[in-house]
Coordinates of C-alpha atoms in Angstrom, one line a residue:
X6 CA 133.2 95.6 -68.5
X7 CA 130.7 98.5 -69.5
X8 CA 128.0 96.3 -68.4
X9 CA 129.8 96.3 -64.8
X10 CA 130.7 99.8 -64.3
X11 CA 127.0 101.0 -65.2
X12 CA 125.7 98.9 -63.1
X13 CA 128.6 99.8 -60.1
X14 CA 127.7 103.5 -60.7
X15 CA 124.2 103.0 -61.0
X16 CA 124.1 101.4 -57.5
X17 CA 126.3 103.6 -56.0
X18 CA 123.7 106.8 -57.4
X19 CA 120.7 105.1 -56.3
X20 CA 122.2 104.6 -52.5
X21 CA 123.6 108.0 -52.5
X22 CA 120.1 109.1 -53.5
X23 CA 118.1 107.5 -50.7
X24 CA 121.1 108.4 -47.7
X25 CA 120.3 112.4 -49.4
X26 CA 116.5 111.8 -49.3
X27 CA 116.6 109.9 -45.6
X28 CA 118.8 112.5 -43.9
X29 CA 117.9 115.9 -45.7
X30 CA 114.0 115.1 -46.2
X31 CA 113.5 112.2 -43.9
X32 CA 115.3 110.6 -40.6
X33 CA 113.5 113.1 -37.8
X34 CA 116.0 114.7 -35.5
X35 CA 113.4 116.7 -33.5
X36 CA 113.2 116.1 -29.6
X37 CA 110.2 113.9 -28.6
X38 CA 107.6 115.9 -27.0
X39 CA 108.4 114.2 -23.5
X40 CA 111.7 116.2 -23.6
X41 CA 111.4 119.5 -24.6
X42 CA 112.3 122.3 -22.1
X43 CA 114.3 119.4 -20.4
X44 CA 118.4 119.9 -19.9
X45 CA 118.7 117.3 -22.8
X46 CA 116.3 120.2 -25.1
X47 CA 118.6 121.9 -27.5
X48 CA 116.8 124.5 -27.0
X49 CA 117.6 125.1 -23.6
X50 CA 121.3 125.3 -24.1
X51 CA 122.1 126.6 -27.7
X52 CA 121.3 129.9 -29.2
X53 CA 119.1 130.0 -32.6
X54 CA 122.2 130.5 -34.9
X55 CA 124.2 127.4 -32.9
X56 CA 120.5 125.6 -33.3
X57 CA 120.6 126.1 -37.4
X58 CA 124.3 125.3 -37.5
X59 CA 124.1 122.1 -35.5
X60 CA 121.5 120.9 -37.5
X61 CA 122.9 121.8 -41.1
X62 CA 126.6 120.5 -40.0
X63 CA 125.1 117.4 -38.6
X64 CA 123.2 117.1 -41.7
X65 CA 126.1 117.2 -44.0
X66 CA 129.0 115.0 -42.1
X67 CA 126.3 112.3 -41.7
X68 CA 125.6 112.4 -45.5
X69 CA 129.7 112.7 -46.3
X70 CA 130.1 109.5 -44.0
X71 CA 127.6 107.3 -45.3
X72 CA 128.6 108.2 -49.3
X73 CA 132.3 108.4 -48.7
X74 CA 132.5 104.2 -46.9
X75 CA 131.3 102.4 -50.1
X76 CA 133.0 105.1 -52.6
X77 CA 136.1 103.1 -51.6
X78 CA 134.7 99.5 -52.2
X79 CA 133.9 101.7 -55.9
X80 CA 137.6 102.4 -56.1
X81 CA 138.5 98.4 -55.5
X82 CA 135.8 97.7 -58.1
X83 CA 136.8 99.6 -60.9
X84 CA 140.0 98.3 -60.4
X85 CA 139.2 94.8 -60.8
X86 CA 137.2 95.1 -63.4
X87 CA 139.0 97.2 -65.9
X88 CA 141.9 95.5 -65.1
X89 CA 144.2 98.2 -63.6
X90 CA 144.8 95.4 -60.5
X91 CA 146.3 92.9 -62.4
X92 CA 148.7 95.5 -64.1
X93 CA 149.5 96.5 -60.8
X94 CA 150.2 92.8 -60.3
X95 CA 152.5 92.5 -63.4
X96 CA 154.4 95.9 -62.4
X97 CA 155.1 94.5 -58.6
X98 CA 156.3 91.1 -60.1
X99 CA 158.5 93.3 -62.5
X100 CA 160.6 94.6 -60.1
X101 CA 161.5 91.6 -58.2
X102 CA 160.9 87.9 -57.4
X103 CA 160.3 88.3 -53.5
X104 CA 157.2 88.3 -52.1
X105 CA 158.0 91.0 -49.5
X106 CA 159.1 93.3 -52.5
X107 CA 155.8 92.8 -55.0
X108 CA 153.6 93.4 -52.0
X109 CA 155.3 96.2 -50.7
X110 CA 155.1 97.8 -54.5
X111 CA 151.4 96.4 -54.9
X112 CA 150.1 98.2 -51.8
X113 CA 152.3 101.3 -52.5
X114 CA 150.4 101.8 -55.8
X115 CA 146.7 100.5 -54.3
X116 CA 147.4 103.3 -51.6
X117 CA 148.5 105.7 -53.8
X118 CA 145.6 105.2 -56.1
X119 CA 142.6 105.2 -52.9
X120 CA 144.4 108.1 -51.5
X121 CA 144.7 110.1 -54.8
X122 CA 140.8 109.2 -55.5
X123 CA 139.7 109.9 -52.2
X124 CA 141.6 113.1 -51.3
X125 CA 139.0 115.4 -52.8
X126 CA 136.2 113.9 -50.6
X127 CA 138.8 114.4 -47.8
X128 CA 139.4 117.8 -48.7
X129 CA 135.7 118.7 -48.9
X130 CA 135.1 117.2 -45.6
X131 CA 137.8 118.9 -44.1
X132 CA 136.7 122.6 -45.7
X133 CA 133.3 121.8 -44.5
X134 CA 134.2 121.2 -40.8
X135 CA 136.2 124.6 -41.4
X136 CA 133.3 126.7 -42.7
X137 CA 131.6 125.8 -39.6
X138 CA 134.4 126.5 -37.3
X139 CA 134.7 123.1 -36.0
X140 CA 138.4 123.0 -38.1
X141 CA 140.8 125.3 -37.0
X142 CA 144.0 123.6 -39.3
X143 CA 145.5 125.3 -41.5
X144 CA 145.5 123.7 -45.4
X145 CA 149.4 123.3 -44.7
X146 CA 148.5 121.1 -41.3
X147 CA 145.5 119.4 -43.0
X148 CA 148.1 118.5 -45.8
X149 CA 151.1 117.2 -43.9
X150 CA 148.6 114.7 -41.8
X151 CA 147.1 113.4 -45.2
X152 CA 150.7 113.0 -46.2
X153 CA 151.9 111.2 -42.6
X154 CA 148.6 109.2 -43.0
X155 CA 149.8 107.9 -46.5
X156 CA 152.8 106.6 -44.7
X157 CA 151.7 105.3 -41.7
X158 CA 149.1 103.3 -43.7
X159 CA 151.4 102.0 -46.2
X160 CA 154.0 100.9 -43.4
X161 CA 151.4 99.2 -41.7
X162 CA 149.8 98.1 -45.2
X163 CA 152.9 96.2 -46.4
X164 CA 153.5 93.8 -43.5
X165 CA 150.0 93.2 -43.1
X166 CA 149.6 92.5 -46.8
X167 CA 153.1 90.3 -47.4
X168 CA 152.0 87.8 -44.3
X169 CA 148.3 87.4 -45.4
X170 CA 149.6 86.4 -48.9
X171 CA 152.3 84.1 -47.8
X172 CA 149.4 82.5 -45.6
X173 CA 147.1 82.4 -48.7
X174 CA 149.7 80.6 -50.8
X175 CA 151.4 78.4 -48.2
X176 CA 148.2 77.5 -46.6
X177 CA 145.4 77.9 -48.8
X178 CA 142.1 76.1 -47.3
X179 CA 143.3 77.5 -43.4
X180 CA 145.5 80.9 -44.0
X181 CA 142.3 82.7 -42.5
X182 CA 142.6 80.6 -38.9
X183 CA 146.4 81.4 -38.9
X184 CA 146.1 84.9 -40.0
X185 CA 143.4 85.4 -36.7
X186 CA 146.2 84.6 -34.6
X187 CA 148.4 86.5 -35.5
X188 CA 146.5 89.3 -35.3
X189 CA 146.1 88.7 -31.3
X190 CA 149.8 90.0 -30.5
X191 CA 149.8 92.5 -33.7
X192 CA 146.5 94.0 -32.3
X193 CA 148.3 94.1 -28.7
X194 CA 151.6 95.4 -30.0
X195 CA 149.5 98.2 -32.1
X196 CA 147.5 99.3 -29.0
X197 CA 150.8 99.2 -27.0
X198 CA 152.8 101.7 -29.3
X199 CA 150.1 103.6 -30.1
X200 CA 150.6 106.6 -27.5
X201 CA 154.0 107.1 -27.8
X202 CA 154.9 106.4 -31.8
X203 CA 152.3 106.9 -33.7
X204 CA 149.9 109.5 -32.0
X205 CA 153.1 112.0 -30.9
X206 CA 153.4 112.5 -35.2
X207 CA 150.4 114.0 -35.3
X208 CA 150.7 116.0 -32.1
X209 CA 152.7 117.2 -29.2
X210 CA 152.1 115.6 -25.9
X211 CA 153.1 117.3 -22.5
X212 CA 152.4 116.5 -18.9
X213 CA 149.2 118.4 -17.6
X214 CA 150.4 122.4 -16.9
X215 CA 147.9 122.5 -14.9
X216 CA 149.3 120.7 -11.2
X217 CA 145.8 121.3 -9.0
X218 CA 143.8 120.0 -11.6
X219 CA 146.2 117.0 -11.9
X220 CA 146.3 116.5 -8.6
X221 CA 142.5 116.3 -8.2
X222 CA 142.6 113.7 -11.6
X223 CA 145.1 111.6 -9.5
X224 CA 142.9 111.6 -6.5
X225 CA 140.0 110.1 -8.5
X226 CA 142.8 108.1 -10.3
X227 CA 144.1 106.7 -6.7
X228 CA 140.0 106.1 -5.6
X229 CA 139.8 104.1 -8.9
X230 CA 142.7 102.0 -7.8
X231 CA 144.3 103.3 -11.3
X232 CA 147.9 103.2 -10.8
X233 CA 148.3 107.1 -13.1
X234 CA 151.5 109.0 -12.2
X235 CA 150.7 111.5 -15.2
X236 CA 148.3 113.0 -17.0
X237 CA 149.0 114.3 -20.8
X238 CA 147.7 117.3 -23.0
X239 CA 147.8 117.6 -26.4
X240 CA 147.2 120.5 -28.2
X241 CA 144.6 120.1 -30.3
X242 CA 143.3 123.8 -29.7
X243 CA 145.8 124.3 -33.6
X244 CA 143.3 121.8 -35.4
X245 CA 140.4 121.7 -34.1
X246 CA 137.4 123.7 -31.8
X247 CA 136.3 120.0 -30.7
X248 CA 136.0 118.6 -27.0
X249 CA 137.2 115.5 -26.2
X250 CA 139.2 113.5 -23.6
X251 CA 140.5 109.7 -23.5
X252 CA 142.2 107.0 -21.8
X253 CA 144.9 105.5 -24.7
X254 CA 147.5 102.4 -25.2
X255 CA 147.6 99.2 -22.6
X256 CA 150.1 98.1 -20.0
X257 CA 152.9 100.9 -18.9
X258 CA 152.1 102.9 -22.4
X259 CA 148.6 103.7 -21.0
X260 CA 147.4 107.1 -20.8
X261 CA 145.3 109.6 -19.5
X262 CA 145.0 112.5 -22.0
X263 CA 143.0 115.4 -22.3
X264 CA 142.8 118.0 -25.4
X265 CA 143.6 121.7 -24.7
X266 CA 140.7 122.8 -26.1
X267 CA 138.1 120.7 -23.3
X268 CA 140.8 122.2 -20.7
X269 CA 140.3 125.9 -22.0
X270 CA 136.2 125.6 -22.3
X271 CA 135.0 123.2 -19.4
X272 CA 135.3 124.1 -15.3
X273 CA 137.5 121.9 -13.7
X274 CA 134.4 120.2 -12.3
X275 CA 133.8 119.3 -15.5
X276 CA 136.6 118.0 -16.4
X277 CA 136.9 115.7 -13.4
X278 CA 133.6 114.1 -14.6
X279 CA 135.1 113.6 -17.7
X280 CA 138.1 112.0 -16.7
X281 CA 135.7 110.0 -14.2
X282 CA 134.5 108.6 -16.7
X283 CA 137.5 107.7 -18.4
X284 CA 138.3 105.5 -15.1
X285 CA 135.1 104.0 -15.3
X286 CA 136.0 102.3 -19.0
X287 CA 139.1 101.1 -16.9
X288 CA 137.9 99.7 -13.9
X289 CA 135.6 98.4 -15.7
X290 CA 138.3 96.7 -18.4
X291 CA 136.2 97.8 -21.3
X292 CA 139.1 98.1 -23.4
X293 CA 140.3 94.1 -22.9
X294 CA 136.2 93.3 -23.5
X295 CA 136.9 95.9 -26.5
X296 CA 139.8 93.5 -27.3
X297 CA 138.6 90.3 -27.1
X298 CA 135.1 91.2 -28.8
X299 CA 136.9 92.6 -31.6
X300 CA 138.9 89.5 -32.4
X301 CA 136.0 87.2 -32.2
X302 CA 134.1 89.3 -34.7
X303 CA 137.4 89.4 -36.6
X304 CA 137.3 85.5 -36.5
X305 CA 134.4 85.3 -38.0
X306 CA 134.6 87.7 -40.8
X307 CA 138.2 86.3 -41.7
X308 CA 136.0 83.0 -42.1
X309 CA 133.5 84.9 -44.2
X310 CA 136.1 86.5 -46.5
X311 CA 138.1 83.3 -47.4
X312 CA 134.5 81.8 -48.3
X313 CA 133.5 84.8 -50.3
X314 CA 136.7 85.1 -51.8
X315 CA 136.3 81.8 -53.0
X316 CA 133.0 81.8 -54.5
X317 CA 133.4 85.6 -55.9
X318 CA 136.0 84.6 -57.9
X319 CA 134.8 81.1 -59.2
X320 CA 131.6 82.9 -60.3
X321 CA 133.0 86.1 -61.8
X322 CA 136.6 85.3 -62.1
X323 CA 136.7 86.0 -65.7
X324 CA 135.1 89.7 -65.4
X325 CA 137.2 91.1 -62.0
X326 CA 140.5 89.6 -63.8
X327 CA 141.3 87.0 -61.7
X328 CA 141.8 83.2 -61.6
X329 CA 142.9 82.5 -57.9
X330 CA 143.1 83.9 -54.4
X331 CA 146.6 83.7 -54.3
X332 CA 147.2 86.9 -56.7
X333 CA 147.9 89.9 -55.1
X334 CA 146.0 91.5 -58.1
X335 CA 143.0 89.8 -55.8
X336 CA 143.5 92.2 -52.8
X337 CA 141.1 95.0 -53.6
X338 CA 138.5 92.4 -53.5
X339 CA 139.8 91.2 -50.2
X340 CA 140.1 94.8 -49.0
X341 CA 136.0 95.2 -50.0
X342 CA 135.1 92.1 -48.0
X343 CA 136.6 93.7 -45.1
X344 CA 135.1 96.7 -46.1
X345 CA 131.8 96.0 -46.4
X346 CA 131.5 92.8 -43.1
X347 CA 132.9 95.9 -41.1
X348 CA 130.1 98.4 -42.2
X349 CA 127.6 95.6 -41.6
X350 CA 129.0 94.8 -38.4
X351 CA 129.1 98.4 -37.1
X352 CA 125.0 98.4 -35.6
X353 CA 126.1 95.4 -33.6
X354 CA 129.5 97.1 -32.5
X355 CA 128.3 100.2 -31.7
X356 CA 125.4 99.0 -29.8
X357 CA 128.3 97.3 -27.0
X358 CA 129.8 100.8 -27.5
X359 CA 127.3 102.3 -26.5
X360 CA 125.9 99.8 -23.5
X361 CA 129.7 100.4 -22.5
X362 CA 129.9 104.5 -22.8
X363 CA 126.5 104.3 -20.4
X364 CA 128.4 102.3 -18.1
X365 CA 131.3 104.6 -17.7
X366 CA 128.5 107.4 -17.4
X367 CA 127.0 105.9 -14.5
X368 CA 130.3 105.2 -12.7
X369 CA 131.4 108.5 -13.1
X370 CA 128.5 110.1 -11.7
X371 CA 128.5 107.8 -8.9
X372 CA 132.1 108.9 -8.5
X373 CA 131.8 112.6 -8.6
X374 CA 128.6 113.2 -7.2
X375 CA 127.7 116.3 -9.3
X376 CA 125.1 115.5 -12.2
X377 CA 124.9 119.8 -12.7
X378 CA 128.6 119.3 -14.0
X379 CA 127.8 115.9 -15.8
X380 CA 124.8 117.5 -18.0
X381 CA 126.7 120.5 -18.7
X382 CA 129.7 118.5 -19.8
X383 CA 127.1 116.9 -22.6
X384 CA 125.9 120.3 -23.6
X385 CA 129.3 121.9 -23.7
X386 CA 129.9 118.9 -25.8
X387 CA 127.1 119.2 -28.5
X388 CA 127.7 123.3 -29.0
X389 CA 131.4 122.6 -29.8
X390 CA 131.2 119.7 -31.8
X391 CA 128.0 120.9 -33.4
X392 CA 126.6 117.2 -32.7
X393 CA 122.3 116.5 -33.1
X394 CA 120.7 115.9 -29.5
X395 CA 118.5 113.5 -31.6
X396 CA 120.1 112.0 -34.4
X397 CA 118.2 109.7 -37.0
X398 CA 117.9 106.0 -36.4
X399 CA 120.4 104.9 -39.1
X400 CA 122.9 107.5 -38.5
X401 CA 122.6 106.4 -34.2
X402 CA 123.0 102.5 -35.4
X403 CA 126.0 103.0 -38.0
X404 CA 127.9 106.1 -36.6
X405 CA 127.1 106.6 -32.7
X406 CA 129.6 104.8 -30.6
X407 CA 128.3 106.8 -28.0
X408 CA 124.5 107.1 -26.5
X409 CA 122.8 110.3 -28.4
X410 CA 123.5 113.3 -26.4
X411 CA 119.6 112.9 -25.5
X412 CA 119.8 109.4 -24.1
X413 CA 122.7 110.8 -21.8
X414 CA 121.7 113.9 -20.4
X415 CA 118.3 112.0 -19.4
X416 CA 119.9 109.2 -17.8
X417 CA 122.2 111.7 -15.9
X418 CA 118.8 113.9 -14.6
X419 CA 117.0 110.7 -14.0
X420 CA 120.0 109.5 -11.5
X421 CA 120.4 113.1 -10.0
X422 CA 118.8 112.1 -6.2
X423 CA 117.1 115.5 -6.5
X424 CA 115.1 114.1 -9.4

């Protein structure tokens, strides 16, 4: 077991190591030569203090995100090896002889243990986004999400958890094929009860104050053959100095939402690009492509886990404490399979992400007509959020959903008819 956990820990240093060395020493974030003095320059649009801020905040989240995704799959090792998930196993069986119960007291204790381990990370990575002002919430807000994110996790955690181990035992070889399609009409149900169950515990929602401006959204909205009657706000200004705007749920739950805070800093014309290109994803159906991509990749990996599950635990049974597939004690290692096909999986994700968010860029443009707007939208966008023009190869392929800020501004000049 000591043998294990040096080695877990030594890995875990030596990546931490070269993410430090790659985006503190390495990684260039500069503009290329070919853009500077451009709109898409930071240096155009950002003062020298916003300049060193952007770079050092940038710096730091990128590093937090890349050490803070395997430190979990550390957790679910440790806890496999030294045995703690097979007690865990023993104390759920304990307490009653129904499936529904043990899992429900399994993942209450696996949650309670990865939230108790990981808090401190969290807690650094919200102080830091509140040094540098991008955090407005106050330690008593920051605290009661934490605490509604326990409990929205576990609620979710518990069904998720009983009916993949019912599948596992009732039908071993095939439990991955059935547990894909169930996922179809949870994903579905999920995405419909999103905007109006789980997002209002987090915030208030209120029709836009705003009439004119909602009245020029729902022109655009009625050109976009989008049948919008309302547009929400949330008020996001209590949390956070961020900008953002999106279009959630699917069916009669969708929405058109914008935060408080890109209502208080952008010009209306600004906004309207932003919500342009909101409609774009949805004329477009980017979210049903989003949809249907996701549960083919999900097919797959299911696939991959049950396989890996299988020879993980015939090779190093004895050492992570288990004998079959069918223990709960086994679902940290499952949860570390997902874990880790996801992060690998990510490049390829965010690379349709991205092809996508260009998309909706170059309808909304088309749309609105104003690229002056469109490129100060991107700017306004980078001071707030502190975000790198350029950010470094690895960081663009595993954490950029979006194209870099540098990629969009220059699209945007290049389709300006005056350029």
């Amino acid at each position: 077991m000591r043998k294990w956990l040096t080695a877990a820990v030594l890995v875990y240093f030596l990546y931490g190591l070269f993410m430090y060395g790659y985006i503190f020493m390495g990684g260039s974030t500069g503009v290329p030569e070919a853009y500077q003095g451009s709109a898409a320059d930071p240096q155009t649009f950002m003062n020298s203090r916003e300049l060193i801020l952007s770079e050092d905040y940038s710096k730091i989240k990128n590093f937090l995100f890349f050490i803070t995704i395997p430190f979990e799959w550390f957790i679910f090792i440790v806890a496999l090896i030294s045995g703690l998930s097979k007690k865990m196993q023993s104390w759920s069986e304990s307490t009653s002889k129904f499936l529904f119960v043990q899992s429900a007291v399994f993942t209450f204790w696996l949650t309670l243990l990865v939230t108790a381990v990981t808090l401190p990370v969290e807690w650094i990575s919200y102080k830091i986004s509140y040094t540098f002002q991008i955090s407005a919430q106050s330690t008593s807000s920051w605290f009661k999400d934490q605490l509604i994110d326990f409990w929205v996790n576990f609620g979710m955690m518990i069904f998720i958890v009983f009916v993949l181990f019912w599948l596992i035992r009732k039908f071993e070889k095939r439990w991955w094929l059935y547990a894909w399609f169930l996922s179809i009409p949870f994903t579905l149900f999920m995405m419909f009860l999103q905007p109006v169950v789980i997002d209002p515990l987090y915030n208030d929602f209120y029709p836009l104050k705003n009439k004119e401006l909602e009245e020029k959204i729902l022109s655009l909205a009625e050109q976009a053959d989008i049948p919008a009657e309302h547009v929400y706000e949330v008020n996001m200004s209590e949390k956070t100095n961020a900008l953002n705007a999106y279009v959630t749920g699917i069916s009669s739950n969708s929405r058109i939402v914008l935060w408080d805070t890109t209502l208080n800093k952008l010009s209306d014309e600004e906004i309207l690009f932003i919500m342009a290109h909101e409609m774009g994803h949805y004329v477009m159906n980017h979210i049903y492509i989003g949809i249907a991509g996701y549960l083919a990749i999900s097919l797959l990996g299911l696939y991959l886990v049950n396989r890996l599950l299988n020879l993980i635990i015939l090779r190093f049974g004895d050492t992570l404490h288990l004998t079959s597939k069918k223990q709960l004690a086994s679902l940290p290692l499952l949860l570390m399979l997902v874990g880790i096909l996801t992060f690998a999986s990510s490049p390829f994700s965010n690379a349709v992400s991205r092809y996508q968010e260009k998309k909706a860029d170059m309808y909304a443009i088309e749309m609105t007509a104003d690229s002056e707007a469109a490129i100060k939208t991107f700017q306004e966008l980078s001071k707030a959020g502190l975000s790198q023009v350029h950010p470094p190869l690895l960081v663009k392929l595993f954490r950029y959903g979006h194209p870099t800020m540098l990629e969009r501004i220059t699209y945007l000049e290049e389709a300006d008819p005056k350029n």
